[in-house]
């Protein structure tokens, strides 16, 4: 690798945020070294084609381009090459109560519970009130038999954190609008295909020495990289773990922001079809049942994109409790399907279970803000452009796209744009750095 120049930038992490930062900088003529700890790009947007699923594409993490009308990744789709489907219109819903399909009256009561949620959160979000948990804000619904189901969806399944652990303000800011687009062949594969970049794989960063005047020194398992600036695009789970040491230590406010944005967990369990049996369900069928307070919610999508498997989703505390035990997660998903469908829930014996909790380069699915911590995303997003050390990623997004791959991309792009305001235009080279890359 040639030496970086004095306006060169080291980008740590080749997920969507790091790829976006590198893309933006390179398009503007700024030299970049992109460092990725794992053996692939994409981060938590990762598609594989497991044999147990008949080699069908399976997204372990990010699955949709949420809020597609304002999602910056939609413009990367090539007409005729990338097939995008509006999942909101393709999807059908099946709701169950006590092991049977919901009646029309029960479905109407469920729909009314969602309307009531919107009615009660408005006063709870008044500017003069302190932040509270989503569960606290939902207290007026405590006697509604559908309240626990709504809370399970909005908390554990969508936000990857239970409603009683989730900031009402942060939850409300990040409620996603549609359309939500799926990508044939997998969103992770789309990211890897359309954002492919020159990257140093299998290069975990262990330390970053930063000084606004002297530049940045990035220590990796394969050597040292010197640069004029650095964008750190790793999860808050990795930052909180201490896997990357900072010298000097990050200021208290930034450490508090990292601590105030813990990683939530949403795990997926993919169960293959048993032969030609499709459980009497059409493609893209969402399955859920009425939950009681304290129950761990599991939701399903049957035959996504007409593929031959069912995907179960479990999030929040229930997912953390089962982390590292894929057999138990698969058993939970199968039990939930039997509860909904009874003896009809016949699927193949194998399963694919995601493992973001134990992945050392993720340590969770995506970040959430506990009550009182809704402002921490902005703190992390705004840190240190003048000192030439910035942070990027889905945790940093303050525009309602936090927790999404589109938000991560926008964060990396915007961090690169802010950093460029502080880079000198000169082309004098930094002395050749010593490395084993």
XYZ file of C-alpha atoms in Angstrom:
437
model
C 0.000 0.000 0.000
C 1.314 3.438 -0.852
C 1.633 6.099 1.822
C -1.410 8.143 2.683
C -1.152 11.841 1.962
C -1.694 14.528 4.540
C -5.383 14.695 3.771
C -5.728 10.905 3.796
C -8.329 9.261 6.012
C -8.431 5.932 7.800
C -11.937 4.460 7.961
C -12.462 1.757 10.565
C -15.216 -0.706 9.686
C -16.530 -1.716 6.252
C -20.208 -1.930 7.065
C -22.634 0.377 5.291
C -21.370 3.437 7.199
C -17.700 2.791 6.521
C -18.345 1.948 2.882
C -20.335 5.167 2.468
C -17.597 7.241 4.085
C -14.908 5.701 1.877
C -17.046 6.143 -1.244
C -17.711 9.814 -0.524
C -14.092 10.605 0.267
C -12.700 8.791 -2.760
C -15.190 10.502 -5.065
C -13.742 13.795 -3.847
C -10.143 12.736 -4.367
C -9.292 12.038 -0.735
C -7.037 8.998 -0.226
C -8.618 6.372 2.048
C -7.518 3.209 3.760
C -10.567 1.154 4.721
C -9.931 -1.323 7.538
C -12.293 -4.220 8.266
C -11.882 -6.669 11.129
C -13.815 -9.507 9.519
C -13.271 -11.309 6.255
C -16.062 -9.564 4.327
C -17.692 -6.188 3.783
C -21.249 -5.216 4.710
C -21.172 -5.518 8.486
C -24.624 -6.339 9.817
C -25.983 -6.402 6.266
C -24.941 -9.932 5.340
C -26.486 -12.440 2.962
C -25.590 -16.116 2.842
C -27.059 -19.040 0.926
C -27.123 -21.918 3.456
C -27.411 -25.460 2.175
C -30.115 -26.251 4.758
C -32.293 -23.593 3.086
C -31.691 -25.038 -0.359
C -29.061 -22.355 -0.995
C -31.736 -19.656 -0.952
C -30.560 -16.162 -0.069
C -30.908 -15.412 3.648
C -30.231 -12.029 5.223
C -28.725 -12.549 8.658
C -29.147 -8.888 9.542
C -30.676 -5.994 7.605
C -33.421 -7.236 5.290
C -35.222 -4.187 3.894
C -34.608 -0.751 2.494
C -36.841 1.027 4.987
C -38.493 4.357 4.237
C -37.513 3.901 0.609
C -38.528 7.388 -0.534
C -35.826 8.911 1.671
C -33.452 5.971 1.899
C -30.130 6.929 0.267
C -29.445 3.365 -0.854
C -32.377 3.058 -3.237
C -30.519 5.073 -5.890
C -27.871 2.347 -6.065
C -30.339 -0.149 -7.526
C -29.683 -0.809 -11.201
C -32.865 -1.186 -13.292
C -32.986 -4.597 -14.872
C -30.314 -5.942 -12.525
C -31.654 -5.320 -9.012
C -35.243 -6.359 -8.345
C -36.883 -4.349 -5.576
C -40.271 -5.396 -4.191
C -42.576 -3.330 -2.020
C -42.861 -5.688 0.924
C -45.712 -3.669 2.442
C -48.018 -4.471 -0.468
C -46.731 -8.009 -1.036
C -47.236 -9.025 2.600
C -50.398 -10.559 4.019
C -51.100 -10.895 7.749
C -52.408 -13.781 9.826
C -53.298 -13.118 13.461
C -53.942 -15.874 16.010
C -55.651 -16.019 19.384
C -55.344 -19.043 21.683
C -54.215 -21.351 18.890
C -56.848 -20.324 16.326
C -57.203 -17.579 13.719
C -58.480 -14.309 15.149
C -62.117 -13.490 14.549
C -63.136 -10.374 12.663
C -63.990 -8.742 15.980
C -60.601 -9.608 17.462
C -58.822 -8.281 14.397
C -60.796 -5.047 14.699
C -59.851 -4.768 18.384
C -56.210 -5.326 17.488
C -56.333 -2.607 14.831
C -57.994 -0.281 17.329
C -55.168 -0.905 19.811
C -52.689 0.439 17.265
C -54.829 3.534 16.781
C -55.001 3.989 20.542
C -51.225 3.808 20.796
C -50.936 6.854 18.550
C -53.528 8.680 20.630
C -51.810 8.162 23.974
C -48.222 8.869 22.974
C -48.929 12.397 21.726
C -49.423 13.924 25.189
C -46.593 11.807 26.596
C -44.259 13.423 24.061
C -45.088 16.962 25.165
C -41.947 19.061 25.267
C -42.317 19.879 28.964
C -42.408 16.243 30.054
C -39.393 14.137 30.904
C -38.564 11.191 28.716
C -39.986 7.882 29.874
C -40.135 4.337 28.605
C -42.530 3.276 25.890
C -44.094 0.881 28.393
C -44.761 3.723 30.851
C -46.361 5.790 28.118
C -48.595 2.825 27.294
C -49.887 2.587 30.870
C -53.369 3.864 29.868
C -53.644 0.733 27.710
C -52.910 -1.675 30.564
C -56.409 -3.188 30.411
C -56.366 -3.612 26.638
C -55.924 -7.323 25.811
C -53.803 -6.328 22.798
C -51.447 -3.947 24.616
C -48.749 -6.580 25.219
C -48.832 -7.582 21.545
C -48.449 -3.983 20.365
C -45.649 -3.409 22.887
C -43.929 -6.607 21.746
C -43.975 -5.501 18.140
C -42.813 -1.949 18.762
C -40.241 -2.926 21.359
C -38.565 -6.314 21.057
C -39.331 -7.068 17.400
C -38.852 -3.665 15.760
C -36.551 -1.793 18.164
C -34.683 -4.925 19.398
C -35.288 -3.814 23.000
C -38.272 -4.373 25.281
C -40.779 -1.557 25.646
C -39.891 -0.965 29.297
C -36.224 -0.425 28.342
C -36.886 1.850 25.373
C -36.897 5.655 25.355
C -40.273 6.932 24.252
C -38.708 9.876 22.441
C -36.137 7.794 20.603
C -38.747 5.179 19.691
C -41.076 7.837 18.326
C -38.344 9.593 16.323
C -37.386 6.315 14.663
C -40.826 4.954 13.798
C -40.316 4.012 10.178
C -42.577 4.949 7.340
C -42.806 3.020 4.101
C -42.421 1.793 1.600
C -40.147 -1.005 2.809
C -38.391 -2.654 -0.120
C -36.883 -6.115 -0.268
C -34.098 -6.922 -2.707
C -34.122 -10.177 -4.620
C -31.007 -12.113 -3.711
C -30.669 -10.406 -0.344
C -29.986 -6.917 0.925
C -26.551 -7.881 2.209
C -25.598 -9.154 -1.239
C -26.904 -5.912 -2.748
C -24.729 -3.854 -0.377
C -21.669 -5.957 -1.149
C -22.325 -5.721 -4.883
C -23.123 -2.030 -5.190
C -20.771 -0.618 -2.540
C -17.763 -2.855 -3.193
C -14.550 -1.049 -2.306
C -10.822 -1.430 -1.946
C -10.588 -2.682 1.645
C -8.109 -4.332 3.977
C -10.004 -7.366 5.295
C -9.124 -9.408 8.398
C -7.547 -6.291 9.896
C -9.022 -5.596 13.341
C -8.109 -2.220 14.790
C -6.818 -2.403 18.348
C -5.961 1.228 19.149
C -6.362 4.743 17.774
C -4.045 7.553 18.838
C -5.624 10.844 17.825
C -4.344 14.386 17.924
C -5.903 17.114 15.827
C -2.509 18.625 14.951
C -0.360 15.528 14.559
C -2.903 13.352 12.789
C -4.027 9.863 13.681
C -2.175 6.613 14.257
C -4.264 3.477 13.875
C -2.884 0.267 15.328
C -4.103 -2.955 13.764
C -3.350 -6.634 14.170
C -1.332 -6.365 10.950
C 0.573 -3.181 11.541
C 0.214 0.587 11.946
C -1.531 3.066 9.661
C -0.903 6.807 9.871
C -3.447 9.228 8.506
C -4.557 12.802 8.775
C -7.972 11.800 10.147
C -10.098 8.814 11.099
C -13.767 7.845 10.857
C -14.725 5.057 13.254
C -17.699 3.146 11.863
C -18.147 0.254 14.294
C -21.077 -0.635 16.545
C -21.562 0.871 19.978
C -21.218 -2.670 21.249
C -17.665 -2.828 19.944
C -16.913 0.666 21.243
C -18.254 -0.202 24.698
C -16.301 -3.470 24.812
C -12.950 -1.667 24.817
C -11.735 -3.691 21.839
C -10.430 -0.396 20.400
C -8.343 1.698 22.792
C -8.270 5.461 22.304
C -5.340 7.676 23.280
C -6.132 10.079 24.702
C -9.206 8.459 26.183
C -12.485 9.640 24.740
C -14.032 12.518 26.698
C -16.627 11.649 29.291
C -19.489 12.979 27.151
C -18.609 10.629 24.298
C -18.123 7.675 26.626
C -21.536 8.488 28.114
C -23.039 8.542 24.624
C -21.617 5.100 23.857
C -22.916 3.761 27.167
C -26.262 5.451 26.543
C -26.737 3.643 23.232
C -26.481 -0.053 24.131
C -26.961 -2.724 21.535
C -30.343 -4.330 21.178
C -30.736 -7.817 19.786
C -33.040 -9.191 17.127
C -32.347 -12.798 16.226
C -33.682 -14.709 13.241
C -34.451 -18.399 12.970
C -34.902 -19.714 9.427
C -36.758 -23.031 9.199
C -36.852 -24.874 5.848
C -39.997 -26.273 4.299
C -40.803 -29.952 4.657
C -41.048 -30.998 1.057
C -43.856 -29.273 -0.826
C -45.867 -28.458 2.308
C -46.496 -24.699 2.543
C -48.646 -24.757 5.713
C -51.580 -23.411 3.721
C -49.926 -19.983 3.604
C -49.123 -17.785 0.574
C -45.704 -16.155 0.094
C -44.779 -13.233 2.349
C -47.288 -14.092 5.058
C -46.685 -12.439 8.422
C -47.707 -14.499 11.450
C -48.245 -13.241 14.990
C -50.435 -14.105 17.954
C -51.989 -12.341 20.892
C -49.434 -12.082 23.679
C -49.906 -11.806 27.416
C -47.805 -9.427 29.518
C -44.364 -10.895 30.162
C -44.451 -13.363 27.263
C -41.599 -13.437 24.765
C -42.976 -12.486 21.384
C -41.957 -14.403 18.267
C -43.170 -13.158 14.895
C -42.805 -14.914 11.550
C -42.646 -14.360 7.817
C -43.566 -17.451 5.849
C -42.010 -18.043 2.434
C -40.359 -14.602 2.019
C -40.040 -13.755 -1.653
C -41.612 -17.171 -2.374
C -38.538 -18.926 -0.978
C -38.908 -22.289 0.743
C -38.403 -21.283 4.362
C -40.061 -19.540 7.271
C -38.224 -16.890 9.301
C -38.923 -16.353 12.982
C -37.926 -13.165 14.797
C -37.226 -12.913 18.520
C -35.853 -9.761 20.099
C -34.957 -7.951 23.272
C -34.381 -9.799 26.543
C -35.719 -13.061 25.162
C -33.127 -12.972 22.375
C -30.300 -12.109 24.771
C -31.339 -14.936 27.105
C -31.008 -17.445 24.254
C -27.896 -15.932 22.677
C -25.265 -18.559 21.951
C -27.810 -21.407 22.089
C -29.119 -21.820 18.532
C -30.880 -25.084 19.364
C -32.940 -23.338 22.033
C -33.776 -20.474 19.677
C -34.913 -22.915 16.991
C -36.989 -24.819 19.545
C -38.696 -21.605 20.659
C -39.572 -20.739 17.067
C -40.984 -24.210 16.397
C -43.028 -24.131 19.597
C -44.485 -20.753 18.661
C -45.473 -21.992 15.212
C -47.191 -25.004 16.756
C -49.039 -22.693 19.124
C -50.332 -20.721 16.145
C -50.855 -23.452 13.566
C -51.155 -26.603 15.638
C -50.229 -29.832 13.903
C -50.013 -28.005 10.584
C -46.658 -26.534 11.568
C -44.554 -29.213 9.897
C -41.142 -27.991 8.740
C -37.714 -29.404 8.068
C -35.547 -30.458 11.015
C -32.628 -28.117 10.314
C -32.438 -24.403 11.074
C -30.272 -21.357 10.478
C -29.964 -19.124 13.540
C -28.264 -15.740 13.479
C -25.524 -14.961 15.989
C -25.049 -11.197 16.252
C -24.851 -11.324 20.040
C -21.689 -13.405 19.980
C -20.138 -11.907 16.849
C -17.134 -9.979 18.240
C -17.405 -7.434 15.431
C -21.050 -6.575 16.211
C -22.008 -7.638 19.776
C -25.668 -7.040 19.030
C -28.053 -6.170 16.227
C -28.454 -2.390 16.429
C -28.403 0.311 19.082
C -31.330 1.648 21.089
C -31.685 4.501 23.570
C -32.994 3.785 27.081
C -35.268 6.372 28.758
C -33.473 9.670 29.182
C -30.823 8.852 26.564
C -32.604 9.989 23.411
C -30.084 12.790 22.840
C -27.049 10.522 22.829
C -27.243 9.784 19.116
C -26.608 13.447 18.398
C -23.702 13.573 20.840
C -21.947 10.683 19.118
C -22.737 12.011 15.657
C -21.311 15.477 16.422
C -18.056 14.402 18.081
C -14.690 15.827 17.042
C -14.697 16.826 13.373
C -12.168 19.593 14.144
C -9.950 17.054 15.907
C -10.314 14.786 12.872
C -11.844 11.845 14.721
C -15.473 11.121 13.853
C -17.943 8.340 14.535
C -20.458 6.937 12.081
C -23.050 4.203 11.996
C -26.725 3.508 12.536
C -26.399 4.472 16.219
C -25.402 8.027 15.241
C -28.432 8.830 13.099
C -30.832 11.529 14.291
C -33.169 11.821 11.285
C -35.416 8.854 12.042
C -33.328 6.230 10.237
C -31.423 5.003 13.289
C -31.119 1.238 13.432
C -31.314 0.833 9.652
C -28.775 0.142 6.944
C -29.957 3.264 5.137
C -29.297 5.290 8.272
C -25.837 3.768 8.597
C -25.019 4.677 5.003
C -26.253 8.255 5.463
C -24.228 8.570 8.664
C -21.001 7.508 6.959
C -21.598 9.775 3.993
C -22.348 12.775 6.188
C -19.394 12.126 8.501
C -17.096 12.137 5.478
C -18.609 15.397 4.225
C -18.131 17.081 7.608
C -14.584 15.834 7.902
C -13.621 17.212 4.503
C -14.206 20.733 5.804
C -11.220 20.263 8.116
C -8.812 18.524 5.731
C -6.068 20.538 4.124
C -6.082 20.532 0.306
C -2.311 20.084 0.102
C -0.793 16.947 -1.329
C 2.373 16.631 0.786
C 2.757 13.010 1.732
C 2.840 11.774 5.282
C 6.038 9.760 5.756
C 5.660 6.118 4.787
C 4.048 4.240 7.659
C 5.305 0.913 8.935
C 2.834 -1.872 8.458
C 2.458 -5.505 7.490
C -0.627 -5.008 5.336
